[in-house]
Amino acid sequence: MNEYIYLDNAATTPLDPVVLAAMTPYFTERFFNPSSRYGPAQNNKRVLDSARESVARILNARPNEIIFTSGGSESDNLALKGVAYARRARNPKLNHIITTSIEHHAVLYTAKNLEEHGFEVTYLPVDREGRVSASQVAAAIRPETALISVMLANNEVGTIQPITEIGAIARKAGIPFHTDAVQAAGALPLDVEALQVDLLSISAHKFYGPKGVGALYIRRGIPFEPQIQGGEQERNRRAGTENLPEIIGLVAALTLAYRDMTDNNRRLTELRDKLIAEVLENVPGAILNGAHPPQRLPSNANFCFEGVNGETILLELENRGILCSSGSACAAGSSDPSHVLMAMGYEEELAHTAVRLTLGKHTTPAEIERVIKALPEVIALLRE
Ligand SMILES: *Cc1c(COP(=O)(O)O)cnc(C)c1O
């Protein structure tokens, strides 16, 4: 871990050894299928039930409102397709969906897919800091609106959305409201009552859990059409033998994340604020992308460096042992500018200069010092 400085925690986080230890027995001696009848399998069934209760407690939900999935992308797909198809099946007029133009592609491309299946989608614009307002959502609502989906915090620029206000508007209009909380989990409270959301997605590998497991909260009574048919798991809402080792990993990681949230946030905010202040002061023409704290995730710093290509900056930083990304990991490798920065009104040329640095619980003050020293050097070198 020490040969490089890892500042891409929004892309994924390292598995916590405590989490790995909790998972391990369920890969090996406790491999039983929770649906089998004999004692050791029924034991696993109880472990699964208790895992569900733990997630429900952190979300202030009921256990039977939690579905385990294969990750954030699946949770987002299930939320949008599951509700959109179920509502339209009951009332063919309900063919409209509201979302934003800065969602993760797991939501954006699912919305595009629903467009191909006869839905109309409104992609709300955002302001220069990447924020959508509750009044924009209110103005977009139509009698045909089947679903609203707005992310809790953005994965590229870290901007936090006014979810509670949007939730109040959705509830008043009687429209199911989904939030992609994948990036917010572990950093912000996920109380579904306080947030006034009906569906909420999380993914374990963004909070020091394993990859390939997530959860979707679906409020009781919300129309939902399963997208994976087969066995009766997850109360007939998502078929497939439960991935118990990973589910145990998700719960262990989520529990740790919420136990330590306040301390982690305080430490990360301090380090991140120092990074932002020093970069803005020492790199001529550096721009902070996204909202100012506290409307911003504690772990996120995202800059544009006018006149220097973001991908080139990444290479130079990697040469100095610093790993970070431009925009999001998922869009990396494509030469398109960030859809988030473009939606925020950036010129394409400026959007191409973006660099995202996302801190994690292992980030040290010494590492941030090294980055503060390296960044001005790298930018000066590349501007020569
Ligand atoms: C990472 C991420 C996802 C996708 O989650 P996976 O578990 O990697 O499929 C969805 N939404 C947001 C905001 C994310 O950051």
Tab-separated table of C-alpha atoms and ligand atoms in Angstrom:
chain	number	residue	atom	x	y	z
A	1	MET	CA	0.000	0.000	0.000
A	2	ASN	CA	2.892	2.339	0.756
A	3	GLU	CA	4.587	2.363	-2.618
A	4	TYR	CA	1.871	4.654	-3.961
A	5	ILE	CA	-0.592	7.225	-2.708
A	6	TYR	CA	-4.118	6.062	-3.486
A	7	LEU	CA	-6.479	8.971	-4.114
A	8	ASP	CA	-9.195	7.246	-6.142
A	9	ASN	CA	-11.474	6.088	-3.327
A	10	ALA	CA	-14.587	7.160	-5.274
A	11	ALA	CA	-13.718	4.481	-7.852
A	12	THR	CA	-13.296	1.759	-5.255
A	13	THR	CA	-11.872	1.221	-1.767
A	14	PRO	CA	-9.593	-1.491	-0.364
A	15	LEU	CA	-11.372	-4.296	1.502
A	16	ASP	CA	-11.062	-3.828	5.267
A	17	PRO	CA	-9.276	-6.852	6.827
A	18	VAL	CA	-11.954	-7.015	9.543
A	19	VAL	CA	-14.567	-7.345	6.782
A	20	LEU	CA	-12.578	-10.061	5.025
A	21	ALA	CA	-12.307	-12.003	8.283
A	22	ALA	CA	-16.086	-11.827	8.765
A	23	MET	CA	-16.682	-13.106	5.214
A	24	THR	CA	-14.151	-15.942	5.060
A	25	PRO	CA	-16.033	-18.738	6.910
A	26	TYR	CA	-18.989	-18.294	4.554
A	27	PHE	CA	-16.818	-19.137	1.550
A	28	THR	CA	-15.465	-22.272	3.210
A	29	GLU	CA	-17.015	-24.298	6.044
A	30	ARG	CA	-20.318	-22.364	6.134
A	31	PHE	CA	-20.999	-22.666	2.404
A	32	PHE	CA	-24.589	-23.941	2.803
A	33	ASN	CA	-27.504	-22.639	0.761
A	34	PRO	CA	-29.815	-20.690	3.106
A	35	SER	CA	-32.824	-22.252	1.325
A	36	SER	CA	-31.881	-25.832	2.255
A	37	ARG	CA	-33.728	-27.533	5.104
A	38	TYR	CA	-30.951	-29.057	7.285
A	39	GLY	CA	-29.565	-27.388	10.376
A	40	PRO	CA	-26.345	-25.782	9.081
A	41	ALA	CA	-28.253	-24.262	6.130
A	42	GLN	CA	-30.975	-22.961	8.425
A	43	ASN	CA	-28.217	-21.398	10.487
A	44	ASN	CA	-27.113	-19.535	7.378
A	45	LYS	CA	-30.722	-18.481	6.858
A	46	ARG	CA	-30.691	-16.922	10.314
A	47	VAL	CA	-27.381	-15.202	9.559
A	48	LEU	CA	-28.907	-13.810	6.361
A	49	ASP	CA	-31.977	-12.573	8.268
A	50	SER	CA	-29.792	-10.854	10.805
A	51	ALA	CA	-27.674	-9.263	8.040
A	52	ARG	CA	-30.852	-7.854	6.539
A	53	GLU	CA	-31.911	-6.511	9.937
A	54	SER	CA	-28.547	-4.754	10.318
A	55	VAL	CA	-28.873	-2.986	6.975
A	56	ALA	CA	-32.474	-2.055	7.774
A	57	ARG	CA	-31.428	-0.561	11.114
A	58	ILE	CA	-28.823	1.713	9.480
A	59	LEU	CA	-31.336	2.821	6.831
A	60	ASN	CA	-34.169	3.207	9.396
A	61	ALA	CA	-36.181	0.732	7.309
A	62	ARG	CA	-37.877	-2.645	7.817
A	63	PRO	CA	-35.856	-5.804	7.011
A	64	ASN	CA	-38.322	-6.907	4.321
A	65	GLU	CA	-37.748	-3.608	2.495
A	66	ILE	CA	-34.078	-4.527	1.805
A	67	ILE	CA	-33.040	-6.514	-1.298
A	68	PHE	CA	-29.464	-7.728	-1.695
A	69	THR	CA	-28.061	-7.237	-5.209
A	70	SER	CA	-24.799	-7.578	-7.129
A	71	GLY	CA	-23.850	-3.912	-6.580
A	72	GLY	CA	-24.716	-0.308	-7.293
A	73	SER	CA	-25.360	-0.773	-11.000
A	74	GLU	CA	-27.832	-3.575	-10.399
A	75	SER	CA	-29.581	-1.675	-7.601
A	76	ASP	CA	-30.007	1.361	-9.882
A	77	ASN	CA	-31.250	-0.796	-12.784
A	78	LEU	CA	-33.709	-2.630	-10.522
A	79	ALA	CA	-35.014	0.597	-9.002
A	80	LEU	CA	-35.696	2.322	-12.305
A	81	LYS	CA	-36.917	-0.633	-14.362
A	82	GLY	CA	-38.703	-2.346	-11.481
A	83	VAL	CA	-40.829	0.695	-10.623
A	84	ALA	CA	-41.258	2.132	-14.140
A	85	TYR	CA	-42.567	-1.143	-15.596
A	86	ALA	CA	-44.725	-1.943	-12.568
A	87	ARG	CA	-46.415	1.454	-12.571
A	88	ARG	CA	-46.998	1.486	-16.334
A	89	ALA	CA	-48.451	-2.041	-16.138
A	90	ARG	CA	-51.109	-0.720	-13.741
A	91	ASN	CA	-51.732	2.503	-15.626
A	92	PRO	CA	-50.500	2.757	-19.255
A	93	LYS	CA	-50.483	6.573	-19.023
A	94	LEU	CA	-47.606	6.502	-16.521
A	95	ASN	CA	-44.747	6.685	-19.026
A	96	HIS	CA	-42.652	9.630	-17.771
A	97	ILE	CA	-39.492	9.593	-15.659
A	98	ILE	CA	-37.597	12.514	-14.091
A	99	THR	CA	-33.864	12.310	-13.399
A	100	THR	CA	-30.832	14.613	-13.683
A	101	SER	CA	-28.135	15.038	-16.290
A	102	ILE	CA	-25.339	14.305	-13.763
A	103	GLU	CA	-26.380	10.828	-12.618
A	104	HIS	CA	-23.977	7.896	-12.708
A	105	HIS	CA	-24.232	5.963	-15.977
A	106	ALA	CA	-25.971	3.132	-14.106
A	107	VAL	CA	-28.967	5.493	-13.851
A	108	LEU	CA	-28.460	7.531	-17.051
A	109	TYR	CA	-28.116	4.536	-19.361
A	110	THR	CA	-30.982	2.716	-17.647
A	111	ALA	CA	-33.119	5.801	-18.320
A	112	LYS	CA	-31.950	5.760	-21.968
A	113	ASN	CA	-32.883	2.089	-22.153
A	114	LEU	CA	-36.356	2.883	-20.786
A	115	GLU	CA	-36.685	5.554	-23.493
A	116	GLU	CA	-36.175	2.773	-26.025
A	117	HIS	CA	-39.079	0.978	-24.373
A	118	GLY	CA	-41.566	3.812	-24.729
A	119	PHE	CA	-40.854	5.965	-21.683
A	120	GLU	CA	-40.217	9.684	-21.879
A	121	VAL	CA	-37.378	10.951	-19.693
A	122	THR	CA	-36.723	14.491	-18.424
A	123	TYR	CA	-33.022	15.024	-17.662
A	124	LEU	CA	-32.932	18.047	-15.368
A	125	PRO	CA	-30.076	20.509	-15.896
A	126	VAL	CA	-27.838	21.493	-12.967
A	127	ASP	CA	-26.183	24.739	-11.891
A	128	ARG	CA	-22.467	25.538	-12.117
A	129	GLU	CA	-21.844	23.625	-8.854
A	130	GLY	CA	-23.719	20.549	-10.031
A	131	ARG	CA	-26.879	21.107	-8.014
A	132	VAL	CA	-30.474	20.496	-8.994
A	133	SER	CA	-33.209	22.284	-7.026
A	134	ALA	CA	-36.407	20.914	-5.578
A	135	SER	CA	-38.370	23.537	-7.520
A	136	GLN	CA	-36.885	22.247	-10.793
A	137	VAL	CA	-38.166	18.783	-9.902
A	138	ALA	CA	-41.584	20.201	-8.974
A	139	ALA	CA	-41.816	22.015	-12.307
A	140	ALA	CA	-40.990	18.843	-14.258
A	141	ILE	CA	-43.727	16.714	-12.680
A	142	ARG	CA	-46.566	15.702	-15.017
A	143	PRO	CA	-49.716	13.648	-14.483
A	144	GLU	CA	-47.867	10.823	-16.327
A	145	THR	CA	-44.761	10.847	-14.104
A	146	ALA	CA	-44.064	7.298	-12.893
A	147	LEU	CA	-40.769	7.794	-11.063
A	148	ILE	CA	-38.193	10.372	-9.952
A	149	SER	CA	-34.507	9.461	-9.513
A	150	VAL	CA	-31.927	11.936	-8.145
A	151	MET	CA	-28.549	10.907	-6.718
A	152	LEU	CA	-27.686	11.777	-3.099
A	153	ALA	CA	-24.071	12.745	-3.862
A	154	ASN	CA	-22.238	12.937	-7.168
A	155	ASN	CA	-19.336	10.552	-7.791
A	156	GLU	CA	-17.264	12.995	-9.849
A	157	VAL	CA	-17.554	16.351	-8.117
A	158	GLY	CA	-19.017	15.254	-4.762
A	159	THR	CA	-21.949	17.686	-4.823
A	160	ILE	CA	-24.747	16.752	-2.397
A	161	GLN	CA	-28.315	17.174	-3.635
A	162	PRO	CA	-31.310	18.508	-1.610
A	163	ILE	CA	-32.840	15.028	-1.386
A	164	THR	CA	-35.138	15.697	1.576
A	165	GLU	CA	-36.769	18.664	-0.203
A	166	ILE	CA	-37.154	16.680	-3.417
A	167	GLY	CA	-38.522	13.757	-1.403
A	168	ALA	CA	-41.191	15.985	0.138
A	169	ILE	CA	-42.287	17.135	-3.321
A	170	ALA	CA	-42.351	13.589	-4.722
A	171	ARG	CA	-44.364	12.363	-1.745
A	172	LYS	CA	-46.912	15.155	-2.049
A	173	ALA	CA	-47.353	14.263	-5.733
A	174	GLY	CA	-47.590	10.534	-4.940
A	175	ILE	CA	-44.600	9.652	-7.140
A	176	PRO	CA	-42.035	7.007	-6.069
A	177	PHE	CA	-38.640	8.609	-5.477
A	178	HIS	CA	-35.301	6.784	-5.901
A	179	THR	CA	-31.890	8.022	-4.818
A	180	ASP	CA	-28.529	6.576	-5.852
A	181	ALA	CA	-26.704	6.758	-2.515
A	182	VAL	CA	-23.715	4.670	-3.660
A	183	GLN	CA	-21.241	7.522	-3.273
A	184	ALA	CA	-22.853	8.894	-0.105
A	185	ALA	CA	-22.897	5.638	1.862
A	186	GLY	CA	-20.508	5.858	4.803
A	187	ALA	CA	-20.231	9.652	4.498
A	188	LEU	CA	-23.833	10.824	4.990
A	189	PRO	CA	-26.709	9.419	7.077
A	190	LEU	CA	-28.932	7.082	5.023
A	191	ASP	CA	-32.141	7.442	7.053
A	192	VAL	CA	-34.852	6.801	4.457
A	193	GLU	CA	-37.493	8.539	6.613
A	194	ALA	CA	-35.448	11.699	7.045
A	195	LEU	CA	-34.525	11.662	3.336
A	196	GLN	CA	-38.157	10.923	2.355
A	197	VAL	CA	-37.054	8.437	-0.311
A	198	ASP	CA	-38.881	5.304	-1.486
A	199	LEU	CA	-35.904	3.526	-3.054
A	200	LEU	CA	-32.186	3.821	-2.271
A	201	SER	CA	-29.115	2.111	-3.787
A	202	ILE	CA	-25.798	1.282	-2.098
A	203	SER	CA	-22.710	-0.731	-3.101
A	204	ALA	CA	-20.257	-2.350	-0.651
A	205	HIS	CA	-16.988	-1.729	-2.505
A	206	LYS	CA	-17.368	2.045	-2.098
A	207	PHE	CA	-17.154	1.703	1.711
A	208	TYR	CA	-14.330	-0.837	2.247
A	209	GLY	CA	-16.509	-3.864	1.523
A	210	PRO	CA	-16.183	-6.422	-1.278
A	211	LYS	CA	-16.956	-5.771	-4.952
A	212	GLY	CA	-20.028	-7.344	-6.504
A	213	VAL	CA	-22.548	-6.849	-3.708
A	214	GLY	CA	-25.017	-4.076	-2.990
A	215	ALA	CA	-28.452	-3.428	-1.600
A	216	LEU	CA	-31.639	-1.757	-2.727
A	217	TYR	CA	-34.174	-0.368	-0.286
A	218	ILE	CA	-37.760	-0.503	-1.598
A	219	ARG	CA	-40.397	1.072	0.621
A	220	ARG	CA	-43.337	-1.222	1.426
A	221	GLY	CA	-46.212	-0.663	-1.000
A	222	ILE	CA	-44.123	0.762	-3.843
A	223	PRO	CA	-45.077	-1.057	-7.089
A	224	PHE	CA	-42.125	-3.167	-8.219
A	225	GLU	CA	-41.729	-5.664	-11.042
A	226	PRO	CA	-38.853	-8.154	-10.563
A	227	GLN	CA	-36.245	-8.107	-13.326
A	228	ILE	CA	-34.604	-11.463	-12.546
A	229	GLN	CA	-36.873	-14.522	-12.528
A	230	GLY	CA	-36.144	-17.861	-10.895
A	231	GLY	CA	-36.287	-18.906	-7.257
A	232	GLU	CA	-38.207	-17.205	-4.496
A	233	GLN	CA	-35.263	-15.428	-2.876
A	234	GLU	CA	-35.589	-11.828	-1.686
A	235	ARG	CA	-39.383	-12.358	-1.378
A	236	ASN	CA	-39.694	-13.032	-5.111
A	237	ARG	CA	-38.164	-9.686	-6.010
A	238	ARG	CA	-34.698	-10.907	-7.121
A	239	ALA	CA	-34.073	-14.583	-7.860
A	240	GLY	CA	-30.768	-16.364	-7.274
A	241	THR	CA	-29.014	-18.157	-4.407
A	242	GLU	CA	-28.021	-15.503	-1.924
A	243	ASN	CA	-24.340	-14.513	-2.049
A	244	LEU	CA	-23.967	-14.919	1.692
A	245	PRO	CA	-20.178	-14.302	2.041
A	246	GLU	CA	-20.494	-11.009	0.189
A	247	ILE	CA	-23.676	-10.021	1.998
A	248	ILE	CA	-21.846	-10.605	5.295
A	249	GLY	CA	-19.064	-8.412	3.884
A	250	LEU	CA	-21.487	-5.634	2.970
A	251	VAL	CA	-23.042	-5.649	6.438
A	252	ALA	CA	-19.680	-5.731	8.243
A	253	ALA	CA	-18.395	-2.848	6.113
A	254	LEU	CA	-21.589	-0.800	6.477
A	255	THR	CA	-21.575	-1.278	10.253
A	256	LEU	CA	-17.939	-0.146	10.487
A	257	ALA	CA	-18.578	2.806	8.183
A	258	TYR	CA	-21.455	4.110	10.310
A	259	ARG	CA	-19.687	3.392	13.590
A	260	ASP	CA	-16.758	5.565	12.449
A	261	MET	CA	-18.564	8.055	10.214
A	262	THR	CA	-18.263	11.177	12.374
A	263	ASP	CA	-14.555	10.681	13.108
A	264	ASN	CA	-13.754	9.768	9.491
A	265	ASN	CA	-15.649	12.747	8.132
A	266	ARG	CA	-13.934	15.161	10.491
A	267	ARG	CA	-10.479	13.845	9.545
A	268	LEU	CA	-11.207	13.690	5.814
A	269	THR	CA	-12.734	17.159	5.730
A	270	GLU	CA	-9.664	18.648	7.375
A	271	LEU	CA	-7.228	16.914	4.983
A	272	ARG	CA	-9.386	17.645	1.941
A	273	ASP	CA	-9.876	21.316	2.827
A	274	LYS	CA	-6.129	21.699	3.199
A	275	LEU	CA	-5.562	20.038	-0.180
A	276	ILE	CA	-8.099	22.338	-1.843
A	277	ALA	CA	-6.751	25.498	-0.216
A	278	GLU	CA	-3.119	24.715	-1.093
A	279	VAL	CA	-3.852	23.720	-4.685
A	280	LEU	CA	-5.961	26.824	-5.324
A	281	GLU	CA	-3.222	28.972	-3.816
A	282	ASN	CA	-0.177	27.346	-5.429
A	283	VAL	CA	-1.359	26.361	-8.889
A	284	PRO	CA	-2.080	29.383	-11.086
A	285	GLY	CA	-5.477	29.116	-12.789
A	286	ALA	CA	-6.620	26.088	-10.753
A	287	ILE	CA	-10.413	25.846	-10.464
A	288	LEU	CA	-12.364	23.856	-7.875
A	289	ASN	CA	-15.168	21.913	-9.567
A	290	GLY	CA	-18.398	21.294	-7.672
A	291	ALA	CA	-19.985	22.758	-4.594
A	292	HIS	CA	-18.244	24.289	-1.615
A	293	PRO	CA	-18.287	22.367	1.660
A	294	PRO	CA	-20.581	21.407	3.383
A	295	GLN	CA	-22.569	20.792	0.174
A	296	ARG	CA	-19.777	18.448	-0.837
A	297	LEU	CA	-18.668	14.946	0.188
A	298	PRO	CA	-15.789	15.149	2.730
A	299	SER	CA	-13.543	12.915	0.591
A	300	ASN	CA	-13.845	14.728	-2.734
A	301	ALA	CA	-11.585	17.282	-4.421
A	302	ASN	CA	-11.951	17.900	-8.156
A	303	PHE	CA	-10.003	20.528	-10.089
A	304	CYS	CA	-9.586	21.883	-13.578
A	305	PHE	CA	-6.126	23.064	-14.620
A	306	GLU	CA	-6.617	25.336	-17.590
A	307	GLY	CA	-4.551	24.475	-20.628
A	308	VAL	CA	-3.315	21.071	-19.403
A	309	ASN	CA	-4.897	17.788	-20.435
A	310	GLY	CA	-6.266	15.832	-17.464
A	311	GLU	CA	-5.052	12.473	-18.758
A	312	THR	CA	-1.510	13.842	-19.070
A	313	ILE	CA	-1.649	15.123	-15.499
A	314	LEU	CA	-2.679	11.648	-14.322
A	315	LEU	CA	0.339	10.087	-16.021
A	316	GLU	CA	2.738	12.587	-14.480
A	317	LEU	CA	1.173	12.086	-11.046
A	318	GLU	CA	1.449	8.321	-11.437
A	319	ASN	CA	5.148	8.756	-12.225
A	320	ARG	CA	5.355	10.366	-8.797
A	321	GLY	CA	3.425	7.516	-7.158
A	322	ILE	CA	0.063	9.272	-6.950
A	323	LEU	CA	-3.008	7.434	-8.250
A	324	CYS	CA	-6.138	9.421	-9.044
A	325	SER	CA	-8.496	9.867	-11.975
A	326	SER	CA	-10.032	12.333	-14.351
A	327	GLY	CA	-13.797	12.403	-14.000
A	328	SER	CA	-15.091	8.973	-13.070
A	329	ALA	CA	-13.340	5.604	-13.301
A	330	CYS	CA	-16.180	4.236	-15.390
A	331	ALA	CA	-15.758	6.897	-18.055
A	332	ALA	CA	-11.949	6.596	-18.038
A	333	GLY	CA	-10.582	5.263	-21.268
A	334	SER	CA	-13.178	7.200	-23.218
A	335	SER	CA	-11.965	10.477	-24.626
A	336	ASP	CA	-15.321	12.163	-24.104
A	337	PRO	CA	-15.270	14.995	-21.594
A	338	SER	CA	-17.067	14.372	-18.307
A	339	HIS	CA	-20.866	14.475	-18.800
A	340	VAL	CA	-21.074	15.940	-15.288
A	341	LEU	CA	-18.822	18.933	-16.041
A	342	MET	CA	-20.540	19.445	-19.386
A	343	ALA	CA	-23.920	19.519	-17.604
A	344	MET	CA	-22.440	22.063	-15.175
A	345	GLY	CA	-21.867	24.349	-18.162
A	346	TYR	CA	-18.120	23.870	-18.689
A	347	GLU	CA	-16.553	24.371	-22.098
A	348	GLU	CA	-15.391	21.058	-23.546
A	349	GLU	CA	-11.765	22.203	-23.539
A	350	LEU	CA	-11.817	23.085	-19.846
A	351	ALA	CA	-13.688	19.856	-18.972
A	352	HIS	CA	-10.792	17.893	-20.503
A	353	THR	CA	-8.430	19.319	-17.865
A	354	ALA	CA	-10.261	17.816	-14.860
A	355	VAL	CA	-8.556	15.752	-12.178
A	356	ARG	CA	-10.441	14.050	-9.338
A	357	LEU	CA	-8.684	13.288	-6.048
A	358	THR	CA	-10.790	11.251	-3.615
A	359	LEU	CA	-9.422	10.607	-0.137
A	360	GLY	CA	-10.122	7.547	1.983
A	361	LYS	CA	-9.817	6.371	5.555
A	362	HIS	CA	-6.211	5.306	4.901
A	363	THR	CA	-5.121	8.690	3.529
A	364	THR	CA	-2.476	10.285	5.779
A	365	PRO	CA	-1.457	13.941	6.295
A	366	ALA	CA	2.014	13.039	4.942
A	367	GLU	CA	0.463	11.762	1.719
A	368	ILE	CA	-1.547	14.951	1.288
A	369	GLU	CA	1.658	16.962	1.855
A	370	ARG	CA	3.306	15.048	-0.981
A	371	VAL	CA	0.398	15.738	-3.296
A	372	ILE	CA	0.384	19.425	-2.372
A	373	LYS	CA	4.054	19.541	-3.341
A	374	ALA	CA	3.755	17.429	-6.509
A	375	LEU	CA	0.715	19.050	-8.146
A	376	PRO	CA	2.164	22.556	-8.705
A	377	GLU	CA	5.368	20.961	-10.087
A	378	VAL	CA	3.458	18.722	-12.467
A	379	ILE	CA	1.237	21.515	-13.754
A	380	ALA	CA	4.194	23.877	-14.222
A	381	LEU	CA	6.132	21.146	-16.068
A	382	LEU	CA	3.220	20.396	-18.395
A	383	ARG	CA	2.600	24.076	-19.118
A	384	GLU	CA	6.193	24.575	-20.283
B	1	LIG	C1	-19.770	3.255	-8.241
B	1	LIG	C2	-21.117	3.849	-8.449
B	1	LIG	C3	-22.173	3.097	-9.002
B	1	LIG	C4	-21.984	1.698	-9.503
B	1	LIG	O1	-21.769	0.772	-8.454
B	1	LIG	P1	-21.118	-0.642	-8.790
B	1	LIG	O2	-21.238	-1.389	-7.502
B	1	LIG	O3	-19.703	-0.380	-9.176
B	1	LIG	O4	-21.916	-1.263	-9.875
B	1	LIG	C5	-23.413	3.702	-9.132
B	1	LIG	N1	-23.611	4.974	-8.744
B	1	LIG	C6	-22.631	5.722	-8.201
B	1	LIG	C7	-22.930	7.127	-7.789
B	1	LIG	C8	-21.352	5.191	-8.042
B	1	LIG	O5	-20.382	5.955	-7.530
